[in-house]
Amino acid sequence: MMKILCLGALSAASIFFAQSYPVSAIPEDLKKNAGAVIRKEFQRIEINNIDDIVYKKSSAITILNKDAVPYSIPRIGYSKGANASGIKVVIYDEKGLKVKSYSKSDFVDIAANPQGTFYSDNRMLILPYNYQHFPYTIEFSYELKDENTVFIPDFIPFYEYNVSLQESNLSIINKTPIKLRSKVYDSPYSYASVQVKNESAGSSYSFRNIPAIDKEGLGPSPQRILPKVSFSLDQFNLVGKKGSIISWQDFGKWYYDNLLSPVSVSTPQIKSEIESLHLTGSTEEKVKKVYQYMQSKTRYIFVALGIGGWQPMLPDEVQKKGYGDCKGLTNYMKMLLDEAGIPSYYCIINADASPISFDKEFPKMSGNHVILMVPTEKGNIWLENTSQEMAFNHLGFSTTDRNVLAVKPEGIEIIQTPSYTAEESKGIQTITIQLGTHNSVSGTARFSYQGSQYDYNLVYLMLAEKERKEQLKNKLSSLNIEQLDINKIVNNKDLATIDFDINFKADNYVKMLGSSYIFRAVPIYTDALRIEDENRVLPFEHKLPSQDEYAIDYQLPAGYFIEEVPRDVNLDSEFGTYSLSFSKKEDQLLVKRVLRINKGLYPKEKYNDYVRFRKKIFAADHAKILMSKKI
């Protein structure tokens, strides 16, 4: 049986490059919303020993337009203990005719350094080809031998929006006595399914005819939509370190003993740093002082060195050099707290815009980020150690509402990170506008943000003054900003709030109507959600709840009064609530607006109900106010 399966797999690989890929053969439904189409993909994984795994991969991808070119660039990531061979690339034109071929000698071997990387053991072979005659097909195959057996990748149709798939096959053969576990995760929306065949020599998996997921508004990430298959060996090797991952407890002990304990080393300099802070007060007060001290003297630089890039830098390296990645900075912060007598836990997490959690029933090496958790009697304190601007005990939108692997000496504990309520993710706008008898207006405004809205606005602190002003003008694009001055930006790291004070002038706001003037009720609103009814294919998601509170004070010109205002509006739906109210005074009009958006993942059938809810809000925001001259 083993020979039959192996021969079948080898035959599939050997005839792979004998095929032709005319673009006309792609079904129309797979072209819809697609920039790239995976025509045929074959993967074979052979596990020969605890420290010997071989990947054989072949793929043919049709690139329909220039936006999809980055998806097609042939690349092979590898690290110490890996060797790539049998590399072959062929490019076909629209008719499926061969126009160019490449081999390993055409590839460039570079450090696989993402932006901000300083040191890295990770390498990448990449082909810098240049072919611009769209559409075309690129065929790519190679073999990679690796000693690291802990990172068997998931089998998933694709990870990107606007990519479709005709056919993908995976065969996995375990020639060792080590147990290979697998788990199929079905699509929660029945968007696609995986076909599984289990035989004595191994297992095979396949996907067929999966349409592209369009990057439409409010769409969940593809990983939340598509099915996948996960794999993990009970025993594994990572750069010469052998371990067990039968349970999260086993894996946590190995992780602590092999990756953390060797670098959990203090120094007299670290000890003196803590002594110089003269810590007093509650545990929370002490942790805050240490955290903000750490932020003040470090910066983020990715360092992918040490046991497959998974081991942190030594704390004294971070202390002396003033930089580190999430692993090194978190370990340094942990060591500072250890010297202060405050226990804390190194936590592995999946950082992503959509919450992605670890499967408690399927232990597997994964995660892409590290944070620190400090237990206290009042609750857990969570520390993001890579940002010099992030507030104390605040997690960004990419790390809230999911679980973490808290590494302890006795094993891993799976703990949930906090979630922010709409009330905790508030945006407050206080605006004063001076109306005149012309179409321009001038005004002042204070914007204050907290919770997840704090995260989105923190980016302004990292921009140069000119760029900051331009970005803020774009954000306020519902006003035709003629002039904008930012008086002050305050990042309160204790309360996790950020405040902007601005002056502005805007034109085309007030319009004449006979001898009177009209203007809309709400000057600044969210234009991005002017959406239309559609035949939605997938569910829609509000990843984060929010609440916006506006207080608008219109100052009237001398000799004028508000003759007519719209009716107050109150809307209530499962998607959120909205209220708009008006209060007239002698020489001013006060407008209050509150919009609350609930967090939720909603079925596609409710999308048009959501559209109607948003259109009612849009109509209320644009209701007209009439200002007339006193007689």
XYZ file of C-alpha atoms in Angstrom:
631
model
C 0.000 0.000 0.000
C 2.866 2.352 0.811
C 4.397 1.823 -2.648
C 1.106 2.455 -4.401
C 0.527 5.714 -2.552
C 4.094 6.890 -3.131
C 3.994 6.049 -6.825
C 0.710 7.886 -7.209
C 2.093 10.979 -5.537
C 5.295 10.931 -7.568
C 3.334 10.447 -10.771
C 1.203 13.463 -9.990
C 4.324 15.541 -9.432
C 6.073 14.266 -12.545
C 3.214 15.155 -14.903
C 2.542 18.490 -13.225
C 4.802 20.411 -15.574
C 3.485 18.592 -18.623
C 0.210 20.503 -18.416
C -0.939 23.667 -20.126
C -2.933 26.417 -18.467
C -4.945 28.514 -20.921
C -6.822 31.243 -19.076
C -9.931 30.397 -21.121
C -10.189 27.111 -19.182
C -10.872 28.893 -15.889
C -14.568 28.671 -14.938
C -16.242 32.082 -14.873
C -17.346 31.739 -11.263
C -13.687 31.393 -10.219
C -12.743 34.595 -12.049
C -15.330 36.627 -10.174
C -13.702 38.892 -7.555
C -10.357 37.144 -8.195
C -6.994 38.689 -8.943
C -5.320 35.284 -8.809
C -6.589 31.759 -9.445
C -4.805 28.733 -8.024
C -5.163 26.370 -10.975
C -3.502 23.303 -9.523
C -1.571 22.766 -6.327
C 0.115 19.652 -5.018
C 1.854 19.166 -1.671
C 3.462 16.057 -0.294
C 4.822 15.877 3.246
C 7.053 12.967 4.318
C 7.945 12.611 7.986
C 11.012 10.353 8.073
C 12.224 10.923 11.620
C 11.711 13.218 14.596
C 14.248 15.550 12.959
C 13.672 14.819 9.278
C 10.715 16.143 7.313
C 10.493 16.699 3.542
C 8.069 19.042 1.759
C 7.461 18.625 -1.966
C 5.379 21.410 -3.445
C 4.090 22.297 -6.907
C 1.653 25.032 -7.853
C 0.279 26.785 -10.916
C -1.274 30.214 -10.310
C -2.894 32.416 -12.944
C -2.382 36.131 -12.351
C -5.289 38.107 -13.793
C -4.104 41.635 -12.977
C -1.189 43.566 -11.512
C -2.758 43.761 -8.046
C -2.214 40.005 -7.627
C 1.468 39.964 -8.607
C 2.733 39.932 -4.965
C 0.730 36.738 -4.376
C 2.547 34.955 -7.199
C 6.200 35.782 -6.494
C 8.061 32.461 -6.036
C 9.616 32.357 -2.582
C 10.868 29.673 -0.206
C 11.307 30.550 3.436
C 13.781 28.472 5.387
C 15.951 28.528 8.504
C 18.895 26.626 9.943
C 18.659 22.899 9.276
C 16.708 23.276 6.004
C 17.769 22.737 2.398
C 15.842 23.547 -0.785
C 16.364 21.711 -4.088
C 14.615 20.835 -7.353
C 13.515 24.436 -7.848
C 11.775 25.110 -11.138
C 9.622 27.987 -12.418
C 7.806 28.285 -15.742
C 5.716 31.217 -16.998
C 2.884 30.665 -19.509
C 1.032 33.289 -21.500
C -2.741 33.736 -21.703
C -3.061 30.863 -24.193
C -1.014 28.516 -22.007
C 2.141 28.709 -24.121
C 5.501 28.633 -22.332
C 7.338 31.969 -22.495
C 10.026 31.759 -19.803
C 11.629 29.309 -17.363
C 13.859 29.720 -14.315
C 15.940 27.508 -12.020
C 17.493 27.822 -8.561
C 20.432 29.843 -9.944
C 17.975 32.644 -10.834
C 16.777 32.987 -7.240
C 18.221 35.460 -4.756
C 19.011 34.289 -1.209
C 18.109 37.040 1.260
C 17.499 37.477 4.958
C 13.791 36.999 5.570
C 13.559 40.291 7.390
C 10.219 41.975 7.830
C 10.274 45.712 8.342
C 12.092 46.515 11.556
C 14.130 43.300 11.638
C 17.713 43.720 12.828
C 18.976 40.179 13.330
C 17.500 37.026 11.831
C 18.394 33.382 11.236
C 15.470 33.168 8.833
C 16.308 33.157 5.137
C 14.332 33.335 1.925
C 14.948 32.273 -1.643
C 13.034 34.646 -3.890
C 12.708 35.033 -7.665
C 12.616 38.716 -8.727
C 10.975 38.032 -12.094
C 9.358 40.738 -14.209
C 6.508 39.753 -16.508
C 3.721 42.258 -17.192
C 1.592 40.685 -19.932
C -1.629 39.949 -18.050
C -3.133 37.459 -17.639
C -0.412 34.830 -17.309
C 0.274 31.668 -15.316
C 3.305 30.937 -13.158
C 4.225 27.364 -12.300
C 6.512 26.728 -9.347
C 7.886 23.554 -7.751
C 10.554 22.690 -5.208
C 11.574 20.287 -2.451
C 12.518 21.396 1.067
C 14.206 19.168 3.631
C 14.016 20.382 7.212
C 15.148 19.168 10.621
C 12.424 21.155 12.396
C 9.285 19.039 12.714
C 7.259 21.238 15.058
C 5.881 23.566 12.347
C 3.750 21.376 10.082
C 1.630 23.975 8.281
C -2.161 23.943 8.142
C -3.813 22.877 4.902
C -6.105 25.729 3.896
C -7.310 26.783 0.421
C -5.769 30.275 0.644
C -5.071 32.998 3.176
C -5.855 36.085 1.107
C -8.914 37.923 -0.187
C -9.550 37.918 -3.970
C -7.897 34.547 -4.605
C -9.846 31.549 -5.928
C -8.889 27.900 -6.241
C -9.566 25.169 -8.812
C -7.743 22.258 -7.232
C -5.428 21.678 -4.281
C -4.140 18.345 -2.993
C -2.086 17.358 0.024
C -0.711 13.950 0.951
C 1.022 13.406 4.277
C 2.989 10.257 5.076
C 4.343 9.497 8.534
C 7.136 6.905 8.413
C 7.897 7.186 12.130
C 6.341 5.525 15.196
C 5.510 9.022 16.499
C 1.806 9.746 16.529
C 0.714 12.336 13.967
C -2.475 14.077 15.040
C -4.784 15.873 12.614
C -8.011 17.815 12.957
C -10.432 19.042 10.314
C -12.067 22.419 10.957
C -15.126 22.779 8.753
C -16.173 26.111 7.289
C -18.711 27.611 9.731
C -20.520 29.064 6.698
C -20.338 26.020 4.413
C -18.294 28.119 2.018
C -16.109 25.139 1.070
C -15.268 21.644 2.279
C -12.234 19.382 2.406
C -12.230 15.831 1.059
C -10.298 13.354 3.209
C -8.937 9.897 2.389
C -7.251 7.865 5.112
C -5.140 4.887 4.117
C -2.667 2.712 5.977
C 0.316 4.463 4.370
C -0.918 8.007 4.937
C -3.714 10.478 4.427
C -4.678 12.738 1.557
C -6.737 15.909 1.514
C -8.160 17.990 -1.306
C -10.086 21.185 -2.067
C -11.968 21.830 -5.309
C -13.533 24.872 -6.990
C -13.563 27.487 -4.228
C -14.584 31.017 -5.297
C -12.606 34.057 -4.200
C -13.583 35.909 -1.046
C -14.041 39.532 -2.002
C -12.557 42.084 0.356
C -15.944 43.661 0.911
C -16.912 45.954 3.734
C -17.274 44.290 7.146
C -16.110 40.909 5.809
C -14.469 38.474 8.243
C -10.902 37.418 7.452
C -10.582 34.343 5.169
C -9.225 32.283 8.081
C -12.600 32.640 9.804
C -14.507 31.604 6.693
C -12.556 28.747 5.117
C -12.085 25.166 6.275
C -8.639 23.917 7.235
C -6.786 20.848 8.440
C -4.237 21.108 11.258
C -1.402 18.674 11.996
C 0.937 18.110 14.919
C 3.439 15.419 15.923
C 3.349 14.239 19.522
C 7.157 14.467 19.610
C 9.104 17.051 17.637
C 12.453 18.699 16.998
C 13.245 22.424 16.958
C 16.853 23.233 16.066
C 18.174 20.242 18.009
C 15.769 20.642 20.923
C 13.439 17.649 21.099
C 10.172 17.884 22.930
C 6.637 16.637 23.437
C 3.349 18.290 22.542
C 0.909 15.545 23.519
C -0.811 18.066 25.780
C -0.597 21.800 26.403
C 0.916 20.976 29.787
C 3.730 18.913 28.202
C 4.391 21.579 25.629
C 4.383 24.348 28.248
C 6.977 22.545 30.373
C 9.200 22.054 27.334
C 8.736 25.680 26.297
C 9.595 26.981 29.763
C 12.615 24.704 30.287
C 14.117 25.081 26.805
C 13.137 28.542 25.591
C 12.464 30.726 28.630
C 14.432 29.390 31.586
C 17.856 29.678 29.857
C 17.217 33.394 29.170
C 15.459 34.215 32.450
C 18.686 35.608 33.866
C 18.994 38.838 35.778
C 22.109 40.971 36.215
C 23.333 43.520 38.777
C 22.464 46.250 36.267
C 18.834 45.067 36.012
C 18.645 44.820 39.784
C 19.958 48.375 40.140
C 17.385 49.610 37.594
C 14.585 48.396 39.845
C 16.225 49.813 42.969
C 16.525 53.219 41.297
C 12.762 53.334 40.706
C 12.018 53.289 44.476
C 8.784 51.371 43.978
C 5.997 51.979 46.500
C 2.240 51.607 46.637
C -0.016 48.892 45.257
C 1.035 46.146 42.856
C -0.710 48.009 40.041
C 1.177 51.230 40.822
C 4.500 49.386 40.885
C 3.836 47.557 37.619
C 2.795 50.805 35.927
C 5.995 52.555 36.989
C 8.175 49.679 35.784
C 6.260 49.389 32.491
C 6.484 53.075 31.665
C 10.177 53.041 32.577
C 10.724 50.097 30.194
C 8.843 51.931 27.419
C 10.977 55.049 27.885
C 14.265 53.249 27.230
C 13.452 50.604 24.583
C 12.235 50.370 21.010
C 10.921 47.538 18.890
C 13.231 45.751 16.437
C 12.496 42.215 15.284
C 15.219 39.709 16.219
C 14.698 36.194 14.811
C 17.658 34.446 16.408
C 17.894 31.555 18.850
C 16.139 28.186 18.591
C 14.224 28.817 15.409
C 13.585 32.465 16.256
C 11.350 31.445 19.171
C 13.767 32.115 22.038
C 13.922 35.658 23.462
C 17.087 37.720 23.678
C 18.780 37.727 27.048
C 17.392 40.509 29.257
C 20.810 42.118 29.716
C 21.139 42.433 25.905
C 17.861 44.328 25.764
C 18.891 46.389 28.795
C 22.243 47.377 27.266
C 21.158 47.854 23.633
C 17.734 49.372 24.253
C 15.909 47.306 21.645
C 14.265 43.925 21.126
C 11.310 42.228 19.521
C 8.093 41.163 21.243
C 9.877 38.151 22.776
C 12.919 40.048 24.020
C 11.025 43.075 25.312
C 8.451 40.912 27.077
C 11.173 38.783 28.679
C 13.051 41.918 29.777
C 9.871 43.357 31.303
C 9.271 40.050 33.054
C 12.784 40.090 34.509
C 12.330 43.655 35.792
C 9.142 42.547 37.568
C 10.900 39.462 38.937
C 13.481 41.758 40.540
C 10.599 43.759 42.005
C 9.138 40.550 43.476
C 6.097 40.641 41.178
C 5.293 37.395 39.291
C 4.229 37.630 35.656
C 3.703 35.257 32.736
C 5.030 35.241 29.179
C 1.984 34.785 26.913
C 1.881 33.584 23.287
C -0.991 34.989 21.226
C -2.422 35.149 17.698
C -2.402 38.840 16.799
C -4.997 39.481 14.072
C -7.803 41.934 13.312
C -10.318 39.087 13.713
C -10.060 37.189 17.011
C -8.215 33.877 16.479
C -7.844 31.617 19.511
C -5.882 28.465 20.276
C -7.790 25.187 20.237
C -7.795 23.903 23.816
C -8.284 20.342 22.530
C -5.555 20.377 19.863
C -2.094 21.383 21.154
C 0.100 22.694 18.354
C 3.052 25.073 18.008
C 1.567 28.332 16.743
C 1.091 32.000 17.558
C 2.701 35.123 16.102
C 3.125 37.523 19.023
C 4.020 37.678 22.730
C 2.599 39.841 25.542
C 2.916 39.780 29.347
C 0.250 39.075 31.958
C 0.569 40.111 35.602
C -1.941 38.488 37.981
C -3.208 40.672 40.838
C -5.972 40.462 43.406
C -7.962 42.989 41.365
C -7.561 41.046 38.127
C -4.988 40.464 35.414
C -2.821 43.301 34.106
C -1.957 42.960 30.406
C 1.154 44.574 28.942
C 1.942 45.180 25.262
C 5.710 45.665 25.356
C 6.517 46.599 21.755
C 5.001 50.091 21.732
C 6.539 53.187 23.268
C 3.150 54.938 23.088
C 0.700 52.265 24.283
C -1.098 52.990 27.551
C -0.568 50.909 30.665
C -2.769 47.795 30.991
C -4.203 48.296 27.511
C -4.288 45.762 24.702
C -4.836 46.777 21.099
C -7.684 45.560 18.887
C -5.433 42.828 17.429
C -4.939 41.112 20.803
C -8.241 41.533 22.685
C -11.069 38.986 22.867
C -9.036 35.787 22.315
C -7.029 33.372 24.396
C -3.300 33.196 25.103
C -0.857 30.467 26.049
C 0.491 31.598 29.430
C 3.789 29.739 29.882
C 4.383 28.596 33.459
C 6.996 26.231 34.959
C 4.345 23.543 35.370
C 2.918 23.937 31.872
C 0.690 26.175 29.752
C -2.479 27.766 31.084
C -4.916 29.026 28.466
C -6.296 32.420 29.528
C -8.711 34.828 27.863
C -7.681 38.408 27.110
C -10.148 41.192 27.935
C -12.809 42.541 25.599
C -13.827 46.190 25.432
C -17.497 47.101 25.633
C -19.005 49.844 23.492
C -18.992 52.115 26.541
C -15.265 51.425 26.990
C -14.561 52.099 23.281
C -15.927 55.590 23.184
C -15.250 58.478 20.849
C -16.353 61.910 22.098
C -16.594 64.923 19.770
C -17.204 68.364 21.249
C -17.549 70.882 18.412
C -18.286 74.603 18.356
C -19.116 76.097 14.940
C -19.481 79.805 14.212
C -22.093 80.265 11.487
C -22.065 83.251 9.171
C -24.015 84.640 6.232
C -21.739 82.959 3.722
C -21.011 79.356 2.889
C -17.875 79.010 5.027
C -17.784 78.204 8.731
C -15.065 78.237 11.361
C -14.879 76.237 14.520
C -13.010 74.457 17.267
C -13.225 70.810 18.242
C -11.951 68.379 20.788
C -11.878 64.681 19.910
C -11.325 62.193 22.722
C -10.930 58.431 22.201
C -10.599 55.388 24.431
C -10.689 51.570 24.158
C -10.390 50.274 20.604
C -10.864 53.819 19.278
C -7.721 54.772 21.210
C -5.813 52.155 19.162
C -6.963 53.507 15.818
C -5.996 57.082 16.712
C -2.665 56.302 18.370
C -1.100 56.179 14.917
C -1.288 59.985 14.661
C 1.456 60.272 17.285
C 3.850 58.459 14.967
C 3.364 60.837 12.024
C 5.293 63.947 11.109
C 3.339 67.180 11.618
C 2.524 67.718 7.947
C 1.407 64.121 7.408
C -0.574 64.170 10.646
C -2.499 67.215 9.446
C -3.223 65.622 6.065
C -4.395 62.381 7.640
C -6.681 64.228 10.022
C -8.128 66.266 7.134
C -8.888 62.985 5.347
C -10.579 61.679 8.467
C -12.755 64.799 8.563
C -13.460 64.672 4.828
C -17.210 65.072 5.366
C -16.310 68.740 5.944
C -14.639 70.563 3.084
C -11.679 71.558 5.226
C -10.097 74.761 4.000
C -7.724 75.208 6.925
C -6.830 72.943 9.852
C -4.591 73.630 12.854
C -3.836 70.985 15.463
C -3.349 72.803 18.744
C -2.642 69.824 20.947
C -2.494 66.032 21.017
C -2.375 64.348 24.422
C -1.775 60.637 24.914
C -2.780 59.768 28.469
C -0.865 56.554 29.146
C -2.477 56.140 32.562
C -6.088 56.261 31.362
C -5.617 54.973 27.765
C -7.194 58.049 26.194
C -6.001 60.264 23.373
C -7.261 63.835 22.865
C -7.011 66.176 19.868
C -7.717 69.918 20.010
C -8.143 71.575 16.595
C -9.228 74.803 14.898
C -10.710 74.598 11.433
C -12.327 76.468 8.576
C -14.586 74.717 6.078
C -16.342 75.923 2.948
C -19.573 74.946 1.172
C -21.298 74.153 4.465
C -24.006 76.822 4.670
C -26.196 77.356 1.592
C -28.647 80.159 0.765
C -32.332 79.356 0.425
C -34.061 82.559 -0.621
C -33.277 85.035 2.151
C -32.547 82.192 4.616
C -29.749 79.666 5.022
C -29.690 75.884 5.451
C -27.035 73.538 6.789
C -26.952 69.858 7.750
C -27.484 68.674 11.302
C -24.177 66.831 11.786
C -20.988 68.372 10.382
C -18.672 65.373 10.844
C -19.879 61.850 10.186
C -18.491 58.526 8.940
C -18.714 58.521 5.183
C -17.133 55.078 4.772
C -20.338 53.248 5.568
C -22.545 54.681 2.831
C -23.368 51.178 1.718
C -25.945 49.709 -0.619
C -28.195 46.664 -0.659
C -26.560 43.650 -2.202
C -26.909 39.925 -2.566
C -24.374 39.185 0.124
C -22.437 35.931 -0.215
C -20.852 35.863 3.232
C -21.712 37.011 6.745
C -20.641 40.435 7.952
C -18.851 41.304 11.120
C -18.392 44.186 13.483
C -15.134 43.110 15.077
C -15.264 45.752 17.784
C -18.088 47.560 19.587
C -18.009 51.354 19.744
C -19.931 54.359 20.967
C -19.673 57.860 19.479
C -21.012 60.835 21.419
C -21.235 64.216 19.670
C -22.045 67.571 21.263
C -22.327 70.262 18.574
C -22.779 73.931 19.475
C -23.805 76.109 16.520
C -23.177 79.822 17.249
C -25.572 82.010 15.228
C -24.603 85.283 13.547
C -26.123 88.463 15.003
C -29.697 89.125 13.893
C -30.480 85.485 12.959
C -32.501 82.700 14.573
C -33.166 79.008 13.998
C -36.502 78.876 12.266
C -36.804 75.138 11.719
C -35.064 72.013 13.034
C -35.714 68.341 12.197
C -37.544 66.091 14.586
C -35.526 64.215 17.191
C -34.572 60.724 16.031
C -34.269 57.500 18.025
C -33.325 54.206 16.333
C -32.933 50.827 17.980
C -31.797 47.633 16.255
C -29.789 44.494 16.942
C -26.840 46.218 15.225
C -26.846 49.186 17.586
C -28.685 52.345 18.584
C -28.772 55.956 17.392
C -30.211 59.159 18.798
C -30.202 62.754 17.565
C -31.742 65.649 19.466
C -31.935 69.450 19.087
C -32.128 72.238 21.643
C -32.668 75.881 20.555
C -31.431 78.857 22.564
C -31.386 82.586 21.868
C -28.199 82.708 19.835
C -27.215 79.069 19.486
C -28.383 75.594 18.569
C -27.210 72.541 20.510
C -27.196 69.171 18.749
C -26.520 65.883 20.524
C -25.809 62.682 18.644
C -25.066 59.225 20.087
C -24.280 56.207 17.893
C -23.643 52.829 19.468
C -22.489 49.891 17.313
C -22.731 46.402 18.767
C -20.041 43.807 18.264
C -21.311 40.827 16.296
C -20.992 38.358 13.468
C -24.241 38.454 11.492
C -25.645 36.096 8.835
C -25.651 37.349 5.256
C -29.460 37.404 5.225
C -29.420 40.325 7.693
C -27.072 42.506 5.675
C -29.773 44.520 3.946
C -31.457 45.124 7.311
C -28.132 46.542 8.460
C -27.940 48.714 5.329
C -31.381 50.161 6.105
C -30.271 50.934 9.671
C -27.201 52.796 8.384
C -29.192 54.684 5.738
C -31.594 55.964 8.383
C -28.589 57.252 10.329
C -27.167 58.879 7.227
C -30.487 60.571 6.479
C -30.760 61.891 10.045
C -27.182 63.220 9.968
C -28.014 65.099 6.756
C -31.349 66.525 7.874
C -31.470 70.249 7.128
C -31.664 73.101 9.621
C -33.153 76.442 8.542
C -31.633 79.717 9.790
C -33.454 82.984 9.016
C -32.999 86.681 9.645
C -34.992 88.263 12.443
C -37.596 90.758 11.297
